[in-house]
Amino acid sequence: MDYSNIDRRSSSNKKVVAVVGGGLVGALNACYFAKRGFQVEVFESREDIRKAKIVKGRSINLALSHRGRQALKQVGMEDKIVSKGIPMHARMIHSRNGKQSAIPYGKKGQYILSVDRANLNKELLSEAETYPNTKMNFDHKLLDWNAETGAMTFIGPEGTKEEIQADLIVGCDGAFSAIRKQFLRRSRFNYSQTYIPHGYLELTMPPRNGDFTMKPNFLHIWPRNTFMMIALPNLDKTFTCTLFMPFEEFEKLTTGDQVIEFFEKYFPDTIPLIGVEALKKDYFRLPAQAMVSVKCSPYHLGNMCVLMGDAAHAVVPFYGQGMNAGFEDCLVFNEIMDQLKEDFSAVLPEYSRVRVPDDHAIADLAMYNYVEMRAHVNSKWFLFRKHVDNFLHIIMPRTIIPLYTMVTFTRTRYHEAIKRWHWQDKVINHGLLISATAALLGGTYLLVKHPPNISQIPVDHLWTRLQAFKPF
Ligand code: FAD
Ligand code: EGU
C-alpha cells in the first residue's frame, strides 16, 4: 500500500491546525482558525457536498437561534445565513381535532430561523476556502490516530493511507467521533452514551399551487405524548416533517394502509397535505433513525487535541440546540484564545473547564424535555404550560424568564440557565405558598368576623338525611 508521510507542522511561523470533520461545526471552526492566521487543513470523510448529487444528511433543516447566530456573526457569516433562513415567530400547535393555536416565542424581534443544513454546510465550507491559508481534504476518512505522537492516519480517495501531523487536532467528526476513541483509552476520561427508545423519520409536505400548504413562519408541532411530529418550512415552499416515536411503534407499521390508519388516528390534518400515496411511499423510503446522547469530559487531550460539536456532546434534538451549542463551542474557544494569547497548553484546559458544565447542562435539558414531552405533553398541556410561563413572565418580567427564552434567545451559560430555572421554581412555589397562606388566614378571619348562622339549617332535617344514608 502506498504510504505517504507528511509532517505539516510549523513549516511557516504559524501553526498547523487539523480540523477533522467538515460538517457544520468543522466548517465553522475552519473559518475561526483561518481568520486567526493558522494553517488550516480540513479532513472530511465524505466527498465535497457542493459537488455531490445526492446529499444524505441527518436532518434536512434545523432551527438556528441566538447562540448559533452569534457564532456565525464573529466570522462574518450571520447575514448570509439569516437571509436564506425562514423566520419562525411562534409555534403552531396542532390538536387532534385539527384546531391550530399559535404561541409566540417572545416579543416581535424574537424568532428562530429554519435553515437548510446542506446549504449552511456549503456556505461555511466556501467561506473557509476564501482564506488562502485553508486547505480542504475531502474523501479523507480518519482511521485512527496516535495520542502519543499526534500522528493521524487517513484513508484517502484512492484507498491509500496517508499519515499526517499537525500542531493541533480539532475533533469535529460528529456523534461517533473517531478522534474521541483515543480519549477513551486515557485515564480519568469520563464517558457516557445513551440511546433513547425513540427514532425519527422525515417526511416532505409538498407545495400546493406553488405555495406553502401551512403557514410558513411557524414551527409546527403535533404533540401526542409518545408520538410527536414537528414541521419546519423550507425555501422551496415545502415543509420537512419529522416524526418521533418509539422504535417498537415504527416496527408495528409494515404496510402503507397501516401507516394511513395510524396517521388518521394521530395526525389526520397532515394526510391531505402530505398526500395519501406520497405518505405510503415516503414512510418506507428510509428506516427510522436513532438518537443518541453523549456526554464526556474533559474535551482536550494534552495540548494537542480538542473536541467540539457532537464529537464532544451529542444531544437529543428536543431543545433544537445541538448545532447551536456546537457553534457556541467555537465562539467560546475563540474567546479563550484571545484571553490566553493562543497558548494551546493553557487554552485547551481552560476550554474544558469552562465548556464542559454548559454542554452537559444542555444535554441534560434536552433529555429532560424528551422525557417530559413523552410522559404527558399533549396539545392541551403544551398550550397550558406555555401560557403559564408567558403569564408569569408578563407579571414579573425581571424575575421570571422562561427557560426556553434563556436557552434560545440569550447567551446565558446553559448551566446558569438551569440554576436560574430552579431558583425561579422556588420563587413561584413560595409565591403559591404565600398566596395559599394568605387565603387561609383571610378566610379564617372572615369566618370569625362573620360566622355563618348554622342554626338556620334545621337539626331534624340533618337527622333525617343521616338516617337515610345507607352505605351498604
Ligand atoms: P456532524 O454534522 O455530524 O458532522 C460531522 C462531520 O464529520 C460529517 O461531515 C462527517 O462526514 C465527518 N466525519 C465523521 N467521521 C469522520 C472521520 N472518521 N474522518 C473524517 N470525517 C469524519 N440542532 C440545532 O441546533 N437545531 C435543530 O433544530 C436541530 N434539529 C435536529 C434534528 C434532528 C432529527 C437531529 C438528529 C439533530 C438535530 N440538531 C439540531 C443537531 C445537529 O444536527 C447537530 O448538533 C450538528 O449537526 C452537529 O454538527 P457537527 O459538525 O458537530 O457534527
Ligand atoms: C426538534 C426536532 C417545541 C427541530 C422543544 C419547543 C426540535 C427542532 C421546544 C427538530 C418542541 C420541543 C425549541 C425551540 C426547538 C418550543 C425549544 C425542537 C427545533 C423547548 C428538525 N425547540 N426545536 N423547546 O419551545 O426551546 O417550541 O428537527 F416541540 S426550537 Cl421538543 Cl425554541
Coordinates of C-alpha atoms and ligand atoms in Angstrom, one line a residue:
M1 CA 0.0 0.0 0.0
D2 CA 1.2 3.5 -0.8
Y3 CA 2.1 5.1 2.4
S4 CA 2.8 8.8 2.3
N5 CA 4.3 10.5 5.3
I6 CA 3.6 14.2 5.5
D7 CA 4.6 16.3 8.5
R8 CA 2.7 19.5 8.2
R9 CA 3.8 21.1 11.4
S10 CA 5.1 24.6 11.7
S11 CA 6.7 24.9 8.3
S12 CA 5.9 28.6 8.4
N13 CA 5.7 30.7 11.6
K14 CA 2.0 29.9 12.0
K15 CA 1.0 26.6 13.5
V16 CA -0.9 23.9 11.6
V17 CA -4.5 23.1 12.8
A18 CA -6.1 19.9 11.5
V19 CA -9.9 20.1 11.7
V20 CA -11.2 16.6 11.4
G21 CA -14.8 16.6 10.1
G22 CA -16.2 19.1 7.6
G23 CA -19.7 19.1 8.9
L24 CA -21.4 22.2 10.4
V25 CA -19.1 22.6 13.3
G26 CA -15.9 21.6 11.5
A27 CA -16.6 24.0 8.6
L28 CA -17.3 26.9 11.0
N29 CA -14.2 26.1 13.0
A30 CA -12.1 26.2 9.9
C31 CA -13.2 29.8 9.4
Y32 CA -12.3 30.7 13.0
F33 CA -8.8 29.2 12.8
A34 CA -8.2 30.5 9.3
K35 CA -9.2 34.0 10.5
R36 CA -6.5 33.8 13.2
G37 CA -3.9 33.0 10.5
F38 CA -3.3 29.4 11.3
Q39 CA -2.5 26.9 8.5
V40 CA -5.9 25.1 8.4
E41 CA -6.4 21.6 7.0
V42 CA -9.9 20.2 7.0
F43 CA -10.3 16.5 6.6
E44 CA -13.8 15.2 5.7
S45 CA -14.6 11.6 5.0
R46 CA -17.4 12.4 2.5
E47 CA -17.0 13.9 -0.9
D48 CA -17.4 17.6 -1.3
I49 CA -21.2 18.2 -0.7
R50 CA -21.0 21.2 -3.0
K51 CA -20.4 18.8 -5.9
A52 CA -22.4 15.8 -4.6
K53 CA -25.7 14.9 -6.4
I54 CA -27.3 13.1 -3.5
V55 CA -26.7 14.5 -0.1
K56 CA -27.5 12.1 2.7
G57 CA -27.7 14.1 5.9
R58 CA -29.1 13.6 9.3
S59 CA -31.9 16.1 9.0
I60 CA -32.9 18.4 6.2
N61 CA -33.5 21.6 8.1
L62 CA -32.6 22.9 11.6
A63 CA -33.7 25.7 13.9
L64 CA -31.0 28.3 14.2
S65 CA -31.2 30.6 17.2
H66 CA -29.2 33.3 19.1
R67 CA -26.1 31.3 20.1
G68 CA -25.6 29.9 16.6
R69 CA -26.1 33.3 15.1
Q70 CA -23.6 35.0 17.4
A71 CA -21.0 32.4 16.5
L72 CA -21.7 33.0 12.7
K73 CA -21.5 36.7 13.2
Q74 CA -18.0 36.5 14.6
V75 CA -16.7 35.2 11.2
G76 CA -19.0 37.5 9.2
M77 CA -21.4 34.8 8.1
E78 CA -24.6 35.8 10.1
D79 CA -26.3 37.9 7.4
K80 CA -25.6 35.5 4.6
I81 CA -27.2 32.6 6.5
V82 CA -30.0 34.6 8.0
S83 CA -31.0 35.9 4.6
K84 CA -31.6 32.3 3.5
G85 CA -33.4 31.3 6.7
I86 CA -37.2 31.4 7.3
P87 CA -38.2 33.2 10.5
M88 CA -40.4 31.3 12.8
H89 CA -42.1 33.7 15.2
A90 CA -44.2 31.2 17.0
R91 CA -45.1 27.6 17.4
M92 CA -48.3 26.4 15.8
I93 CA -49.8 23.6 18.0
H94 CA -52.0 21.2 16.1
S95 CA -54.6 19.4 18.2
R96 CA -56.0 16.1 17.2
N97 CA -59.3 17.7 16.1
G98 CA -57.4 19.9 13.6
K99 CA -57.5 23.0 15.8
Q100 CA -54.4 25.2 15.5
S101 CA -53.1 27.6 18.1
A102 CA -50.1 29.9 17.8
I103 CA -47.9 30.7 20.8
P104 CA -45.3 33.4 20.0
Y105 CA -41.6 32.7 21.0
G106 CA -41.4 36.2 22.5
K107 CA -41.6 39.8 21.5
K108 CA -41.6 40.9 17.9
G109 CA -37.8 40.5 17.3
Q110 CA -37.6 37.2 19.0
Y111 CA -37.8 34.4 16.4
I112 CA -35.8 31.4 15.4
L113 CA -34.9 30.5 11.8
S114 CA -35.4 27.4 9.8
V115 CA -32.2 26.8 7.8
D116 CA -31.3 24.2 5.3
R117 CA -28.5 22.0 6.7
A118 CA -26.9 21.3 3.3
N119 CA -26.8 25.0 2.3
L120 CA -25.4 26.0 5.7
N121 CA -22.7 23.4 5.4
K122 CA -21.9 24.5 1.8
E123 CA -21.7 28.2 2.6
L124 CA -19.4 27.6 5.6
L125 CA -17.1 25.4 3.5
S126 CA -16.9 28.1 0.8
E127 CA -16.3 30.8 3.4
A128 CA -13.4 28.8 4.9
E129 CA -11.9 28.4 1.4
T130 CA -11.8 32.1 0.8
Y131 CA -8.8 32.2 3.2
P132 CA -5.6 31.3 1.4
N133 CA -4.3 29.5 4.4
T134 CA -7.1 26.8 4.3
K135 CA -6.8 23.5 2.6
M136 CA -9.8 21.2 2.1
N137 CA -9.2 17.4 2.0
F138 CA -12.4 15.7 1.0
D139 CA -12.7 11.9 0.8
H140 CA -10.3 11.7 3.7
K141 CA -11.6 9.4 6.5
L142 CA -9.7 9.4 9.7
L143 CA -9.0 5.7 10.6
D144 CA -7.0 6.2 13.8
W145 CA -4.5 8.5 15.4
N146 CA -1.7 8.2 17.9
A147 CA -2.3 10.1 21.1
E148 CA 1.4 10.0 22.0
T149 CA 2.8 11.4 18.7
G150 CA -0.4 13.1 17.3
A151 CA 0.1 11.3 14.0
M152 CA -3.2 10.7 12.2
T153 CA -3.9 8.0 9.6
F154 CA -6.4 8.8 6.9
I155 CA -7.8 6.7 4.1
G156 CA -7.6 8.9 1.0
P157 CA -9.7 9.0 -2.2
E158 CA -7.9 6.1 -3.9
G159 CA -8.0 4.0 -0.8
T160 CA -4.4 4.9 0.0
K161 CA -3.3 5.5 3.6
E162 CA -1.9 8.9 4.5
E163 CA -0.2 9.8 7.7
I164 CA -0.4 13.4 8.8
Q165 CA 0.8 15.5 11.7
A166 CA -0.4 18.8 12.9
D167 CA 0.2 21.1 15.9
L168 CA -3.5 21.0 17.0
I169 CA -6.2 18.4 16.2
V170 CA -9.7 19.7 16.4
G171 CA -12.2 16.8 16.5
C172 CA -15.4 17.9 14.8
D173 CA -16.3 14.4 13.5
G174 CA -19.7 14.1 15.0
A175 CA -21.5 11.9 17.5
F176 CA -19.5 8.7 16.6
S177 CA -16.2 10.6 16.6
A178 CA -13.1 8.6 15.6
I179 CA -10.9 11.3 17.3
R180 CA -12.7 10.7 20.6
K181 CA -11.8 7.0 20.5
Q182 CA -8.3 7.7 21.7
F183 CA -9.7 9.8 24.6
L184 CA -11.5 6.6 25.8
R185 CA -8.2 4.8 26.4
R186 CA -6.9 7.6 28.7
S187 CA -7.1 7.5 32.5
R188 CA -9.6 9.9 34.1
F189 CA -11.6 10.4 31.0
N190 CA -15.4 10.3 31.6
Y191 CA -17.8 9.0 29.0
S192 CA -21.4 8.0 28.8
Q193 CA -23.8 7.4 25.9
T194 CA -27.5 6.7 25.9
Y195 CA -29.7 5.7 23.1
I196 CA -33.3 6.8 23.6
P197 CA -36.1 4.4 22.7
H198 CA -37.5 6.8 20.1
G199 CA -36.4 7.0 16.4
Y200 CA -37.2 9.7 13.9
L201 CA -38.3 9.7 10.3
E202 CA -38.5 12.6 7.8
L203 CA -41.5 13.3 5.5
T204 CA -41.9 16.0 3.0
M205 CA -45.1 18.2 2.6
P206 CA -45.0 19.5 -1.0
P207 CA -46.3 22.9 -2.0
R208 CA -49.8 23.4 -3.5
N209 CA -50.3 25.7 -6.4
G210 CA -46.8 26.9 -5.9
D211 CA -47.3 27.9 -2.3
F212 CA -46.9 26.6 1.3
T213 CA -49.8 24.4 2.4
M214 CA -49.5 25.6 6.0
K215 CA -48.5 28.9 7.5
P216 CA -44.7 29.2 6.8
N217 CA -43.5 31.4 9.7
F218 CA -44.1 28.8 12.4
L219 CA -42.6 25.8 13.9
H220 CA -45.5 23.4 13.6
I221 CA -45.9 20.9 16.4
W222 CA -48.2 17.9 16.8
P223 CA -47.7 16.9 20.5
R224 CA -49.2 13.4 21.1
N225 CA -47.3 12.2 24.2
T226 CA -45.2 9.3 22.9
F227 CA -45.8 10.2 19.3
M228 CA -44.8 13.7 18.2
M229 CA -44.4 15.4 14.9
I230 CA -42.6 18.7 14.1
A231 CA -42.5 20.6 10.8
L232 CA -40.1 23.3 9.7
P233 CA -40.5 25.3 6.4
N234 CA -38.1 25.3 3.5
L235 CA -37.3 27.9 0.9
D236 CA -38.8 25.7 -1.9
K237 CA -42.2 26.0 -0.1
T238 CA -42.1 22.5 1.2
F239 CA -42.2 21.5 4.9
T240 CA -40.0 18.9 6.3
C241 CA -41.9 16.9 8.9
T242 CA -40.1 14.9 11.5
L243 CA -42.0 12.1 13.1
F244 CA -40.7 11.0 16.5
M245 CA -41.9 7.7 18.0
P246 CA -40.6 4.6 19.8
F247 CA -38.8 2.1 17.5
E248 CA -41.3 -0.6 18.6
E249 CA -44.1 1.5 17.2
F250 CA -42.3 2.1 13.9
E251 CA -41.9 -1.7 13.7
K252 CA -45.7 -2.2 14.0
L253 CA -46.4 -0.3 10.8
T254 CA -45.4 -2.5 8.0
T255 CA -47.8 -1.6 5.2
G256 CA -48.9 1.6 3.5
D257 CA -52.5 1.1 4.7
Q258 CA -51.4 0.7 8.3
V259 CA -49.5 4.0 8.0
I260 CA -52.6 5.8 6.8
E261 CA -54.6 4.3 9.6
F262 CA -52.0 5.5 12.1
F263 CA -52.0 9.0 10.6
E264 CA -55.8 9.1 10.6
K265 CA -55.7 8.4 14.3
Y266 CA -52.9 10.8 15.4
F267 CA -52.2 13.4 12.6
P268 CA -55.3 13.4 10.5
D269 CA -54.9 17.0 9.3
T270 CA -51.5 16.2 7.7
I271 CA -52.7 13.4 5.4
P272 CA -54.1 15.6 2.6
L273 CA -51.1 17.9 3.0
I274 CA -48.5 15.1 2.5
G275 CA -50.8 13.1 0.2
V276 CA -52.0 9.5 0.7
E277 CA -49.8 8.0 -2.0
A278 CA -46.7 10.0 -1.1
L279 CA -47.2 9.1 2.6
K280 CA -47.4 5.4 1.8
K281 CA -44.1 5.6 -0.1
D282 CA -42.2 8.2 1.8
Y283 CA -42.7 6.4 5.1
F284 CA -40.7 3.4 3.9
R285 CA -38.0 5.3 2.0
L286 CA -35.6 5.2 4.9
P287 CA -35.6 3.3 8.2
A288 CA -36.2 5.3 11.3
Q289 CA -33.0 6.9 12.6
A290 CA -31.7 6.5 16.1
M291 CA -30.9 9.3 18.6
V292 CA -28.1 9.2 21.0
S293 CA -27.0 11.4 23.9
V294 CA -23.2 11.5 24.5
K295 CA -21.5 13.2 27.5
C296 CA -17.8 13.2 28.2
S297 CA -15.1 15.2 29.9
P298 CA -12.6 16.6 29.6
Y299 CA -12.7 17.9 26.0
H300 CA -9.0 18.1 25.5
L301 CA -6.1 15.7 25.4
G302 CA -2.8 17.4 26.4
N303 CA -2.0 20.4 24.3
M304 CA -2.6 18.5 21.1
C305 CA -6.3 17.7 20.7
V306 CA -9.7 19.2 21.4
L307 CA -13.3 18.0 20.8
M308 CA -16.1 20.3 19.6
G309 CA -19.7 19.9 18.5
D310 CA -21.4 16.5 18.5
A311 CA -18.0 14.8 19.0
A312 CA -17.9 16.4 22.4
H313 CA -21.6 16.4 23.2
A314 CA -24.3 14.7 21.1
V315 CA -27.7 15.8 22.5
V316 CA -31.2 14.6 21.7
P317 CA -32.9 17.1 19.4
F318 CA -35.7 18.1 21.9
Y319 CA -34.4 21.6 22.5
G320 CA -33.3 22.5 19.0
Q321 CA -29.8 23.2 20.4
G322 CA -27.3 20.6 19.1
M323 CA -25.9 22.8 16.3
N324 CA -26.3 26.0 18.3
A325 CA -24.3 24.6 21.2
G326 CA -21.7 23.3 18.8
F327 CA -21.4 26.7 17.1
E328 CA -21.1 28.3 20.6
D329 CA -18.3 25.9 21.3
C330 CA -16.3 27.6 18.5
L331 CA -17.2 31.0 19.8
V332 CA -16.2 30.2 23.4
F333 CA -12.9 28.6 22.3
N334 CA -12.2 31.7 20.2
E335 CA -12.8 34.0 23.3
I336 CA -10.4 31.9 25.3
M337 CA -7.8 32.0 22.5
D338 CA -8.0 35.8 22.9
Q339 CA -7.7 35.8 26.6
L340 CA -4.8 33.3 26.7
K341 CA -2.9 34.5 23.7
E342 CA -3.3 31.3 21.6
D343 CA -1.2 29.3 24.0
F344 CA -2.6 25.8 23.4
S345 CA -1.3 24.4 26.7
A346 CA -3.3 27.0 28.6
V347 CA -6.3 27.4 26.2
L348 CA -7.2 23.7 26.0
P349 CA -7.7 23.0 29.7
E350 CA -9.4 26.3 30.1
Y351 CA -11.9 25.4 27.3
S352 CA -12.7 22.1 29.0
R353 CA -13.1 23.9 32.4
V354 CA -15.5 26.5 31.0
R355 CA -17.4 24.5 28.4
V356 CA -18.0 21.0 30.0
P357 CA -20.5 22.2 32.6
D358 CA -22.5 24.1 29.9
D359 CA -22.6 21.3 27.3
H360 CA -23.5 18.8 30.0
A361 CA -26.3 21.2 31.0
I362 CA -27.8 21.4 27.6
A363 CA -27.5 17.6 27.2
D364 CA -29.5 17.2 30.4
L365 CA -32.1 19.8 29.4
A366 CA -32.7 18.2 26.1
M367 CA -33.0 14.8 27.7
Y368 CA -35.3 16.2 30.4
N369 CA -37.6 17.7 27.7
Y370 CA -37.7 14.4 25.9
V371 CA -38.8 12.6 29.0
E372 CA -41.3 15.4 29.8
M373 CA -42.8 15.5 26.3
R374 CA -43.1 11.8 26.1
A375 CA -44.7 11.5 29.6
H376 CA -47.5 13.9 29.4
V377 CA -47.3 16.6 26.7
N378 CA -50.4 16.6 24.5
S379 CA -51.5 19.7 22.8
K380 CA -53.6 20.9 25.7
W381 CA -50.8 20.5 28.2
F382 CA -48.3 22.2 25.9
L383 CA -50.6 25.2 25.4
F384 CA -51.3 25.4 29.1
R385 CA -47.6 25.3 30.2
K386 CA -46.5 27.9 27.6
H387 CA -49.4 30.2 28.6
V388 CA -48.5 29.9 32.3
D389 CA -44.8 30.6 31.6
N390 CA -45.6 33.6 29.5
F391 CA -48.1 34.9 32.0
L392 CA -45.6 34.7 34.9
H393 CA -43.1 36.5 32.7
I394 CA -45.5 39.3 31.9
I395 CA -46.4 39.9 35.5
M396 CA -42.8 39.6 36.8
P397 CA -40.6 40.3 33.7
R398 CA -37.4 40.6 35.6
T399 CA -37.9 37.8 38.0
I400 CA -39.4 35.0 35.8
I401 CA -37.8 34.4 32.4
P402 CA -38.9 31.2 30.7
L403 CA -36.2 28.6 30.4
Y404 CA -36.5 28.3 26.6
T405 CA -36.1 32.1 26.4
M406 CA -32.7 31.9 28.2
V407 CA -31.7 28.9 26.1
T408 CA -32.9 30.2 22.8
F409 CA -32.6 34.0 22.8
T410 CA -29.7 34.7 25.2
R411 CA -26.1 33.6 25.7
T412 CA -26.8 32.9 29.4
R413 CA -24.5 30.0 30.1
Y414 CA -26.5 26.8 29.9
H415 CA -25.6 25.7 33.4
E416 CA -26.6 29.2 34.7
A417 CA -29.9 28.9 32.9
I418 CA -30.7 25.6 34.8
K419 CA -29.7 27.2 38.1
R420 CA -31.9 30.2 37.4
W421 CA -34.7 28.0 36.4
H422 CA -34.5 26.1 39.7
W423 CA -34.4 29.4 41.6
Q424 CA -37.4 30.6 39.7
D425 CA -39.3 27.5 40.6
K426 CA -38.6 28.2 44.2
V427 CA -39.9 31.8 43.8
I428 CA -43.0 30.5 42.1
N429 CA -43.6 27.8 44.8
H430 CA -43.0 30.4 47.6
G431 CA -45.4 32.7 45.8
L432 CA -48.0 29.9 45.7
L433 CA -47.4 29.1 49.4
I434 CA -47.8 32.7 50.4
S435 CA -50.9 33.1 48.4
A436 CA -52.4 29.9 49.9
T437 CA -51.5 31.0 53.4
A438 CA -52.9 34.4 52.8
A439 CA -56.2 32.9 51.5
L440 CA -56.4 30.6 54.5
L441 CA -55.7 33.4 57.1
G442 CA -58.1 35.7 55.3
G443 CA -60.7 33.1 55.1
T444 CA -60.4 32.3 58.8
Y445 CA -60.6 35.9 59.7
L446 CA -63.7 36.4 57.7
L447 CA -65.3 33.2 59.3
V448 CA -64.5 34.5 62.8
K449 CA -65.7 38.0 62.0
H450 CA -68.9 36.9 60.2
P451 CA -69.7 33.4 61.4
P452 CA -72.3 31.7 59.2
N453 CA -75.6 31.0 61.0
I454 CA -75.6 27.2 61.2
S455 CA -78.8 27.3 63.2
Q456 CA -80.5 28.2 60.0
I457 CA -80.2 24.6 58.9
P458 CA -82.9 22.7 60.8
V459 CA -81.5 19.9 63.0
D460 CA -84.3 17.4 62.4
H461 CA -83.6 17.8 58.6
L462 CA -80.0 16.9 59.2
W463 CA -81.0 13.9 61.3
T464 CA -83.4 12.6 58.6
R465 CA -80.6 12.9 56.0
L466 CA -78.2 11.0 58.2
Q467 CA -80.6 8.2 58.7
A468 CA -81.3 7.9 55.0
F469 CA -77.6 7.4 54.4
K470 CA -77.1 3.7 54.0
P471 CA -73.7 2.8 52.7
F472 CA -74.5 -0.9 52.2
Ligands
FAD1 P1 -22.0 16.5 12.1 O1 -22.9 17.4 11.5 O2 -22.3 15.1 12.4 O3 -20.6 16.5 11.2 C1 -19.6 15.6 11.4 C2 -18.8 15.5 10.1 O4 -17.6 14.7 10.3 C3 -19.5 14.9 9.0 O5 -19.4 15.7 7.8 C4 -18.9 13.5 8.8 O6 -18.9 13.1 7.5 C5 -17.5 13.8 9.3 N1 -16.8 12.6 9.8 C6 -17.3 11.7 10.6 N2 -16.3 10.8 10.9 C7 -15.2 11.1 10.2 C8 -13.9 10.6 10.1 N3 -13.6 9.4 10.7 N4 -13.0 11.2 9.3 C9 -13.3 12.4 8.7 N5 -14.5 13.0 8.8 C10 -15.5 12.3 9.5 N6 -29.5 21.3 16.2 C11 -30.0 22.6 16.2 O7 -29.2 23.4 16.7 N7 -31.2 22.9 15.9 C12 -32.1 21.9 15.4 O8 -33.2 22.3 15.0 C13 -31.7 20.6 15.3 N8 -32.5 19.6 14.9 C14 -32.1 18.3 14.8 C15 -33.0 17.3 14.4 C16 -32.6 16.0 14.3 C17 -33.5 15.0 13.9 C18 -31.2 15.7 14.7 C19 -30.8 14.3 14.6 C20 -30.3 16.7 15.1 C21 -30.7 18.0 15.2 N9 -29.9 19.0 15.6 C22 -30.3 20.3 15.7 C23 -28.5 18.7 16.0 C24 -27.5 18.9 14.9 O9 -27.8 18.2 13.8 C25 -26.1 18.6 15.3 O10 -25.8 19.0 16.6 C26 -25.0 19.1 14.3 O11 -25.1 18.5 13.1 C27 -23.6 18.8 14.9 O12 -22.6 19.2 13.9 P2 -21.2 18.6 13.9 O13 -20.4 19.3 12.8 O14 -20.6 18.5 15.3 O15 -21.4 17.1 13.5
EGU2 C1 -36.9 19.0 17.4 C2 -36.6 18.5 16.2 C3 -41.1 22.7 20.9 C4 -36.2 20.6 15.3 C5 -38.9 21.8 22.3 C6 -40.3 23.6 21.6 C7 -36.8 20.4 17.5 C8 -36.5 21.2 16.5 C9 -39.2 23.1 22.3 C10 -36.3 19.3 15.1 C11 -40.9 21.4 20.9 C12 -39.8 20.9 21.6 C13 -37.3 24.8 21.0 C14 -37.1 25.8 20.1 C15 -36.9 23.6 19.1 C16 -40.6 25.1 21.6 C17 -37.5 24.9 22.4 C18 -37.1 21.2 18.7 C19 -36.4 22.6 16.9 C20 -38.4 23.9 24.5 C21 -35.8 19.3 12.8 N1 -37.2 23.6 20.4 N2 -36.8 22.6 18.3 N3 -38.3 24.0 23.1 O1 -40.5 25.8 22.6 O2 -36.8 25.7 23.1 O3 -41.1 25.5 20.5 O4 -36.0 18.6 14.0 F1 -41.7 20.6 20.3 S1 -36.8 25.3 18.6 CL1 -39.5 19.2 21.5 CL2 -37.1 27.5 20.5

